[in-house]
């Protein structure tokens, strides 16, 4: 039986919950900036305090070598009750360029049913929602139908570099029966989705060095190797003109798409005109013999994220640069291993480094294995049932090209497959100016998490009954 008192409590708290979210967003918890470390810690303290107000008294900050983690739990559901763990993150992306924001990124406001501010949708609105759902249940019924643990990190936006060690250290405290991630997307405001796979990621930098300092291009051009030209040649050697990665061994562990896989992907509506309009590109591009959706969701990629060399100021300066740098990422699919791919990249760079230059491949912080949930997994099916209740429609079954590296870390440590259960939308300017979160999505997220805990309790009661029969 569903207790509706907590739902009425959420409705009554609508304005207060919105004010809490605005207060949370005001903290500039940018994990990529060393000078913002105190703000990331302040955000952690805010989360602990809000959890305690909600009735989750066992909430605390746990340290890592970098940004902190917040852990909380409510474990009084009674004997034999399952334990659900909810994951999210309170760090945010840098907000620059500030001049492209309609209003300052850390002075949030509500306009036209949207909360604008850095971190509104990624991930502060989403991670606050389950706390508020739990609060509604505890304030109205004094209890929860299941045990609940919360794991909120402050370093997701820099690739969760300390989370593997953290999860290993606190594995006993993280033990649970189900994991749900509040960091995730719905398909559209009126259409839910269940994301059943994410890509892994490696981030790295290639540095080519030549002369000891920038040189006069008239005195030395044509006499010594140019690192900028050499880098262009090296990058061109890594990918064919039609988008196929040409690094030896890059595709070795990729599991080929089956006919069923391709049918499932094709079942999700795709509007190429709308897709191109979203990015501003004029045409699609990528590996031959795969649809755009297949390339986005189920094929590995290699992309240049940034290039630096020589004179970057206004006007011209006739130099032959001393070095050239490129920052790149690879997005990986199931069975690919980040370490093995980086080794293949290093071997390629050594083999193709132009004469007269030295090369270095430097690993950056973003690093994580691909993530997937087995078809028909119990937590995924419970989530599907809840989404259908909340939206009135069955969810699409999808994959995403993005990465949340901690998902596989948690899966390995707990032996539990995580289910994505976030309520952001791809059009909400994640990582971009004018990031926003729909107020409607915030309300749906709170309702969905309350229903989710009730459905988990119901499912486990049924399993216990069937096993005893």
Coordinates of C-alpha atoms in Angstrom, one line a residue:
X1 CA 0.0 0.0 0.0
X2 CA 1.3 3.5 -0.9
X3 CA 1.3 6.1 1.8
X4 CA 0.3 9.4 0.1
X5 CA 1.0 11.6 3.2
X6 CA 4.6 12.1 2.1
X7 CA 3.5 13.1 -1.3
X8 CA 1.3 15.9 0.2
X9 CA 4.3 16.9 2.3
X10 CA 6.3 17.4 -0.9
X11 CA 3.6 19.5 -2.4
X12 CA 3.5 21.7 0.6
X13 CA 7.3 22.0 0.6
X14 CA 7.5 23.0 -3.0
X15 CA 8.7 26.6 -2.5
X16 CA 10.9 25.7 0.5
X17 CA 12.6 22.9 -1.5
X18 CA 13.2 25.3 -4.4
X19 CA 14.8 27.8 -2.1
X20 CA 17.1 25.0 -0.7
X21 CA 18.2 24.2 -4.3
X22 CA 18.9 27.9 -5.0
X23 CA 21.0 28.1 -1.8
X24 CA 22.9 25.0 -2.8
X25 CA 23.7 26.3 -6.2
X26 CA 25.1 29.5 -4.8
X27 CA 28.1 27.6 -3.5
X28 CA 30.7 27.7 -6.4
X29 CA 31.9 24.1 -5.8
X30 CA 34.2 23.9 -8.9
X31 CA 36.3 20.8 -8.4
X32 CA 38.7 21.5 -11.3
X33 CA 40.0 24.7 -9.7
X34 CA 42.5 24.4 -6.8
X35 CA 41.4 27.8 -5.5
X36 CA 37.9 26.5 -5.2
X37 CA 38.7 23.6 -2.8
X38 CA 37.3 25.5 0.2
X39 CA 34.0 26.0 -1.8
X40 CA 33.8 22.2 -2.6
X41 CA 34.2 21.5 1.1
X42 CA 31.6 24.1 1.9
X43 CA 29.2 22.3 -0.4
X44 CA 30.0 19.0 1.4
X45 CA 29.1 20.7 4.7
X46 CA 25.9 22.0 3.2
X47 CA 24.9 18.5 2.1
X48 CA 25.6 17.0 5.5
X49 CA 23.6 19.7 7.3
X50 CA 20.6 19.3 4.9
X51 CA 20.7 15.5 5.4
X52 CA 20.6 15.9 9.1
X53 CA 17.6 18.4 8.8
X54 CA 15.9 15.7 6.7
X55 CA 16.3 13.2 9.6
X56 CA 19.4 11.4 8.3
X57 CA 21.4 11.9 11.5
X58 CA 24.2 9.5 10.4
X59 CA 25.7 11.9 7.9
X60 CA 29.4 13.0 7.7
X61 CA 32.2 14.2 5.6
X62 CA 34.8 11.5 4.7
X63 CA 38.2 12.6 3.4
X64 CA 40.1 11.7 0.3
X65 CA 43.5 12.9 -1.0
X66 CA 41.6 15.6 -2.8
X67 CA 37.9 16.7 -2.5
X68 CA 35.8 15.2 0.2
X69 CA 32.9 12.6 0.1
X70 CA 29.7 12.9 2.0
X71 CA 28.3 9.6 3.3
X72 CA 25.0 9.2 5.1
X73 CA 22.7 6.4 6.1
X74 CA 19.3 5.5 7.7
X75 CA 19.4 1.9 8.7
X76 CA 16.3 1.4 10.9
X77 CA 13.8 -0.2 8.4
X78 CA 13.9 -3.4 10.4
X79 CA 15.1 -7.0 10.0
X80 CA 15.3 -8.4 6.5
X81 CA 14.7 -5.1 4.8
X82 CA 16.9 -4.4 1.8
X83 CA 19.4 -1.5 1.6
X84 CA 19.4 1.0 -1.2
X85 CA 22.4 3.2 -1.9
X86 CA 21.9 6.5 -3.8
X87 CA 24.8 8.2 -5.6
X88 CA 25.3 11.7 -6.7
X89 CA 27.9 14.6 -6.8
X90 CA 28.0 18.1 -5.5
X91 CA 30.9 19.4 -7.5
X92 CA 30.3 21.4 -10.7
X93 CA 32.1 22.4 -13.9
X94 CA 33.9 25.8 -14.3
X95 CA 31.4 28.4 -15.4
X96 CA 33.5 30.4 -17.9
X97 CA 32.9 32.2 -20.1
X98 CA 30.9 34.3 -17.7
X99 CA 29.8 36.9 -20.3
X100 CA 27.7 34.2 -22.1
X101 CA 25.5 33.8 -19.0
X102 CA 22.2 35.7 -18.9
X103 CA 22.6 36.0 -15.1
X104 CA 25.7 35.2 -13.0
X105 CA 26.2 31.4 -12.7
X106 CA 26.3 31.3 -8.9
X107 CA 23.5 33.8 -8.4
X108 CA 20.7 31.4 -9.4
X109 CA 17.2 32.4 -10.2
X110 CA 13.9 30.9 -11.4
X111 CA 12.7 32.0 -14.9
X112 CA 9.9 30.5 -16.9
X113 CA 9.7 27.3 -14.8
X114 CA 13.5 26.8 -14.9
X115 CA 16.2 27.1 -12.3
X116 CA 19.2 28.8 -13.9
X117 CA 22.7 28.4 -12.4
X118 CA 25.9 26.3 -12.6
X119 CA 25.2 22.8 -11.2
X120 CA 21.4 23.2 -11.3
X121 CA 20.9 20.1 -13.4
X122 CA 24.4 18.5 -13.1
X123 CA 24.0 17.4 -10.4
X124 CA 22.7 19.5 -7.5
X125 CA 19.0 19.4 -8.4
X126 CA 19.2 15.7 -9.1
X127 CA 21.1 14.7 -5.9
X128 CA 19.0 16.9 -3.7
X129 CA 15.8 15.3 -4.8
X130 CA 16.3 11.9 -3.0
X131 CA 17.2 13.7 0.2
X132 CA 14.0 15.6 0.1
X133 CA 12.0 12.5 -0.7
X134 CA 13.4 10.7 2.3
X135 CA 12.7 13.8 4.4
X136 CA 9.1 13.7 3.3
X137 CA 8.7 10.1 4.3
X138 CA 10.5 10.5 7.7
X139 CA 8.6 13.6 8.6
X140 CA 5.2 12.1 7.8
X141 CA 5.6 8.4 8.7
X142 CA 8.6 8.4 11.0
X143 CA 10.2 5.6 9.0
X144 CA 11.3 4.4 5.6
X145 CA 10.2 1.2 3.8
X146 CA 13.9 0.2 3.2
X147 CA 17.3 1.1 4.6
X148 CA 19.0 3.9 2.7
X149 CA 22.6 5.0 2.2
X150 CA 23.8 8.1 0.4
X151 CA 27.1 8.5 -1.3
X152 CA 27.8 12.0 -2.7
X153 CA 31.2 12.9 -4.1
X154 CA 33.0 16.2 -4.7
X155 CA 35.2 15.2 -7.6
X156 CA 33.0 13.7 -10.3
X157 CA 33.6 16.5 -12.7
X158 CA 37.4 15.8 -12.7
X159 CA 37.0 12.1 -13.2
X160 CA 36.6 10.9 -9.6
X161 CA 40.4 10.2 -9.3
X162 CA 40.3 9.3 -5.6
X163 CA 37.1 7.3 -5.6
X164 CA 38.7 3.9 -6.4
X165 CA 40.8 4.1 -3.2
X166 CA 37.9 5.6 -1.3
X167 CA 35.5 2.8 -2.3
X168 CA 38.1 0.1 -1.5
X169 CA 38.8 1.7 1.9
X170 CA 35.1 2.0 2.9
X171 CA 33.7 -1.1 1.1
X172 CA 32.1 -2.5 4.2
X173 CA 30.2 0.7 4.8
X174 CA 29.0 0.8 1.2
X175 CA 27.5 -2.7 1.3
X176 CA 24.0 -2.6 -0.2
X177 CA 21.4 -4.5 -2.3
X178 CA 20.7 -1.9 -4.9
X179 CA 22.5 1.2 -6.2
X180 CA 20.7 4.1 -8.0
X181 CA 22.6 7.0 -9.5
X182 CA 20.9 10.5 -9.2
X183 CA 23.4 11.6 -11.9
X184 CA 21.6 10.9 -15.1
X185 CA 19.2 12.0 -17.9
X186 CA 15.7 11.5 -19.0
X187 CA 14.9 11.4 -22.7
X188 CA 12.6 14.4 -22.8
X189 CA 10.3 16.4 -20.5
X190 CA 7.4 14.1 -21.4
X191 CA 9.4 10.9 -22.1
X192 CA 11.4 8.8 -19.6
X193 CA 14.4 6.6 -20.4
X194 CA 16.5 4.0 -18.7
X195 CA 20.2 4.4 -19.5
X196 CA 21.6 0.8 -19.6
X197 CA 25.2 1.6 -20.7
X198 CA 27.7 4.4 -20.4
X199 CA 31.1 4.7 -22.1
X200 CA 34.4 4.6 -20.3
X201 CA 36.9 7.3 -20.6
X202 CA 40.6 8.1 -20.7
X203 CA 41.9 11.7 -20.9
X204 CA 45.5 12.3 -21.9
X205 CA 47.9 15.0 -23.4
X206 CA 50.4 14.6 -26.2
X207 CA 53.4 17.0 -26.0
X208 CA 55.9 17.3 -28.8
X209 CA 59.1 19.3 -28.1
X210 CA 61.7 20.7 -30.5
X211 CA 64.1 23.6 -30.0
X212 CA 64.9 24.8 -26.5
X213 CA 62.7 27.9 -26.9
X214 CA 60.6 29.6 -29.6
X215 CA 62.8 30.4 -32.6
X216 CA 62.7 33.0 -35.5
X217 CA 60.8 31.3 -38.3
X218 CA 62.9 33.1 -40.9
X219 CA 66.2 32.0 -39.4
X220 CA 65.2 28.4 -38.6
X221 CA 62.1 27.6 -40.6
X222 CA 63.1 24.7 -43.0
X223 CA 66.2 24.0 -41.0
X224 CA 64.7 22.3 -37.9
X225 CA 61.5 20.4 -37.2
X226 CA 58.4 22.4 -36.2
X227 CA 56.5 20.9 -33.2
X228 CA 53.2 22.4 -34.3
X229 CA 53.4 20.9 -37.8
X230 CA 54.7 17.6 -36.3
X231 CA 51.7 17.5 -33.9
X232 CA 49.3 18.1 -36.8
X233 CA 50.9 15.2 -38.7
X234 CA 50.8 12.9 -35.6
X235 CA 47.2 13.6 -34.9
X236 CA 46.3 13.0 -38.5
X237 CA 48.0 9.6 -38.3
X238 CA 45.6 8.5 -35.4
X239 CA 42.4 8.7 -37.4
X240 CA 41.4 8.2 -41.0
X241 CA 39.5 10.7 -43.1
X242 CA 36.2 8.8 -42.6
X243 CA 36.5 8.7 -38.8
X244 CA 38.1 5.3 -38.2
X245 CA 40.7 5.2 -35.4
X246 CA 44.0 3.9 -36.9
X247 CA 45.8 3.1 -33.7
X248 CA 46.9 -0.6 -33.7
X249 CA 44.8 -2.6 -31.2
X250 CA 42.3 0.1 -30.6
X251 CA 39.3 -2.0 -31.6
X252 CA 40.6 -5.4 -30.5
X253 CA 38.3 -5.8 -27.5
X254 CA 35.2 -4.1 -28.9
X255 CA 32.2 -6.4 -28.8
X256 CA 30.4 -6.2 -32.1
X257 CA 26.8 -5.1 -32.1
X258 CA 24.3 -7.9 -32.6
X259 CA 21.2 -7.6 -34.7
X260 CA 19.2 -7.4 -31.5
X261 CA 21.4 -4.5 -30.3
X262 CA 20.9 -2.6 -33.5
X263 CA 17.2 -3.2 -33.5
X264 CA 16.9 -1.9 -29.9
X265 CA 18.9 1.2 -30.8
X266 CA 16.9 1.8 -33.9
X267 CA 13.6 1.5 -31.9
X268 CA 14.4 4.8 -30.1
X269 CA 13.2 7.8 -32.2
X270 CA 15.9 9.8 -34.0
X271 CA 15.6 13.1 -35.8
X272 CA 18.8 13.9 -37.6
X273 CA 17.7 17.5 -38.4
X274 CA 17.1 18.1 -34.7
X275 CA 20.3 16.4 -33.7
X276 CA 22.3 18.7 -36.1
X277 CA 20.4 21.8 -35.0
X278 CA 21.3 21.0 -31.3
X279 CA 25.1 21.1 -32.1
X280 CA 25.0 23.6 -34.9
X281 CA 26.9 21.1 -37.2
X282 CA 25.9 20.9 -40.9
X283 CA 26.2 17.1 -41.3
X284 CA 26.9 13.9 -39.4
X285 CA 30.3 12.3 -39.5
X286 CA 31.9 9.0 -38.3
X287 CA 32.7 5.4 -38.9
X288 CA 31.2 4.0 -42.0
X289 CA 28.5 1.2 -41.8
X290 CA 27.1 2.5 -38.5
X291 CA 24.2 4.8 -37.9
X292 CA 24.8 8.1 -36.0
X293 CA 23.0 6.7 -33.0
X294 CA 25.1 3.5 -33.0
X295 CA 28.3 5.6 -33.2
X296 CA 27.2 7.8 -30.3
X297 CA 26.1 5.0 -28.1
X298 CA 28.0 1.9 -28.9
X299 CA 31.3 2.7 -30.7
X300 CA 34.5 3.9 -29.2
X301 CA 35.8 7.4 -30.1
X302 CA 39.0 9.5 -30.1
X303 CA 38.6 13.2 -30.0
X304 CA 40.9 16.2 -29.7
X305 CA 39.7 18.5 -26.9
X306 CA 42.2 21.3 -27.3
X307 CA 45.4 22.4 -29.1
X308 CA 48.2 24.8 -27.9
X309 CA 51.3 25.9 -29.6
X310 CA 53.3 29.0 -30.6
X311 CA 51.9 32.6 -30.5
X312 CA 48.3 32.9 -29.4
X313 CA 48.0 36.7 -28.9
X314 CA 46.6 39.3 -31.2
X315 CA 48.3 39.9 -34.4
X316 CA 51.2 37.9 -35.8
X317 CA 54.5 36.8 -34.4
X318 CA 56.9 34.9 -36.7
X319 CA 58.1 32.1 -34.5
X320 CA 58.8 28.5 -34.9
X321 CA 57.4 27.1 -31.6
X322 CA 59.4 25.2 -29.1
X323 CA 56.6 22.8 -28.3
X324 CA 53.0 21.8 -29.2
X325 CA 50.4 20.2 -27.0
X326 CA 47.1 18.4 -27.7
X327 CA 44.6 17.3 -25.1
X328 CA 42.5 14.3 -26.1
X329 CA 39.9 11.9 -24.8
X330 CA 38.8 8.4 -25.8
X331 CA 35.3 7.2 -25.0
X332 CA 35.4 3.4 -24.6
X333 CA 32.7 0.7 -24.9
X334 CA 32.1 -2.6 -23.1
X335 CA 35.2 -4.8 -22.7
X336 CA 37.7 -2.1 -23.6
X337 CA 40.3 -1.4 -20.9
X338 CA 41.5 2.1 -20.3
X339 CA 45.1 1.0 -19.5
X340 CA 45.4 -1.2 -22.5
X341 CA 44.1 1.6 -24.8
X342 CA 46.5 4.2 -23.3
X343 CA 49.4 1.7 -23.9
X344 CA 48.4 1.4 -27.5
X345 CA 48.3 5.2 -27.9
X346 CA 51.8 5.5 -26.4
X347 CA 53.1 2.9 -28.8
X348 CA 51.5 4.8 -31.7
X349 CA 53.0 8.1 -30.6
X350 CA 56.5 6.6 -30.4
X351 CA 56.1 5.0 -33.8
X352 CA 54.8 8.1 -35.6
X353 CA 56.6 10.9 -33.8
X354 CA 58.2 13.0 -36.6
X355 CA 62.0 13.1 -36.9
X356 CA 63.7 15.8 -34.9
X357 CA 61.1 16.0 -32.2
X358 CA 60.6 14.2 -28.8
X359 CA 57.2 13.1 -27.6
X360 CA 55.5 12.6 -24.3
X361 CA 52.1 11.1 -23.5
X362 CA 50.7 12.3 -20.2
X363 CA 47.6 10.8 -18.6
X364 CA 45.1 13.3 -17.2
X365 CA 42.6 12.8 -14.4
X366 CA 39.5 11.5 -16.3
X367 CA 39.7 7.7 -16.3
X368 CA 37.1 5.1 -16.0
X369 CA 35.8 1.7 -17.3
X370 CA 32.7 1.4 -19.5
X371 CA 29.5 0.7 -17.5
X372 CA 26.5 -1.5 -18.4
X373 CA 23.6 -3.2 -16.6
X374 CA 22.5 -6.7 -17.6
X375 CA 19.1 -6.9 -19.4
X376 CA 16.2 -7.5 -17.1
X377 CA 18.1 -6.6 -13.9
X378 CA 15.8 -6.3 -10.9
X379 CA 16.7 -2.7 -10.0
X380 CA 16.3 -1.6 -13.6
X381 CA 12.9 -3.2 -13.9
X382 CA 11.8 -1.5 -10.6
X383 CA 13.0 1.8 -12.0
X384 CA 11.1 1.2 -15.2
X385 CA 7.9 0.6 -13.3
X386 CA 8.4 3.9 -11.3
X387 CA 9.1 5.9 -14.4
X388 CA 6.0 4.6 -16.1
X389 CA 4.0 5.7 -13.0
X390 CA 5.5 9.2 -12.9
X391 CA 5.4 9.9 -16.7
X392 CA 2.5 7.7 -17.8
X393 CA 4.7 6.2 -20.5
X394 CA 7.1 3.3 -20.7
X395 CA 10.7 4.4 -20.7
X396 CA 13.0 4.1 -23.7
X397 CA 15.9 1.7 -23.1
X398 CA 19.0 3.6 -24.2
X399 CA 22.8 4.0 -23.9
X400 CA 24.8 7.2 -23.5
X401 CA 28.2 8.3 -24.9
X402 CA 29.0 10.1 -21.6
X403 CA 31.0 8.6 -18.7
X404 CA 30.4 8.4 -14.9
X405 CA 33.6 6.5 -13.9
X406 CA 32.5 5.8 -10.3
X407 CA 29.6 3.6 -11.5
X408 CA 31.9 0.7 -12.4
X409 CA 34.1 1.4 -9.3
X410 CA 31.0 0.9 -7.1
X411 CA 29.9 -2.1 -9.1
X412 CA 33.3 -3.9 -8.6
X413 CA 33.5 -3.0 -4.9
X414 CA 29.9 -4.0 -3.9
X415 CA 29.1 -6.7 -6.5
X416 CA 25.9 -4.7 -7.2
X417 CA 24.9 -3.3 -10.6
X418 CA 23.9 0.4 -10.5
X419 CA 20.8 1.8 -12.2
X420 CA 20.8 5.3 -13.6
X421 CA 17.9 7.3 -12.1
X422 CA 18.5 11.0 -12.8
X423 CA 16.1 13.6 -14.1
X424 CA 18.3 16.0 -16.0
X425 CA 17.7 16.6 -19.8
X426 CA 20.3 16.9 -22.5
X427 CA 19.1 20.3 -23.6
X428 CA 19.6 21.9 -20.1
X429 CA 23.1 23.3 -21.1
X430 CA 25.1 20.9 -19.0
X431 CA 28.7 22.2 -18.8
X432 CA 27.7 25.3 -20.7
X433 CA 26.5 28.8 -20.1
X434 CA 22.9 29.2 -18.9
X435 CA 22.7 25.8 -17.4
X436 CA 19.2 25.1 -16.0
X437 CA 17.0 22.5 -14.4
X438 CA 13.3 22.3 -15.0
X439 CA 11.2 22.8 -11.9
X440 CA 8.9 20.1 -13.2
X441 CA 11.8 17.7 -13.4
X442 CA 12.8 18.5 -9.8
X443 CA 9.2 17.8 -8.6
X444 CA 9.2 14.5 -10.6
X445 CA 12.5 13.5 -9.2
X446 CA 11.3 13.9 -5.6
X447 CA 8.1 11.9 -6.3
X448 CA 10.0 9.2 -8.2
X449 CA 12.5 8.6 -5.4
X450 CA 9.8 8.2 -2.9
X451 CA 7.9 5.7 -5.1
X452 CA 11.2 3.9 -5.9
X453 CA 11.8 3.2 -2.2
X454 CA 8.3 1.9 -1.8
X455 CA 8.6 -0.3 -4.9
X456 CA 11.9 -1.8 -3.8
X457 CA 10.3 -2.8 -0.5
X458 CA 7.4 -4.3 -2.3
X459 CA 9.6 -6.3 -4.7
X460 CA 11.8 -7.7 -1.9
X461 CA 8.7 -8.7 0.2
X462 CA 7.5 -10.6 -2.9
X463 CA 10.9 -12.3 -3.3
X464 CA 10.9 -13.3 0.3
X465 CA 7.4 -14.7 0.1
X466 CA 8.2 -16.7 -3.1
X467 CA 11.4 -18.1 -1.6
X468 CA 9.5 -19.3 1.5
X469 CA 6.7 -20.8 -0.5

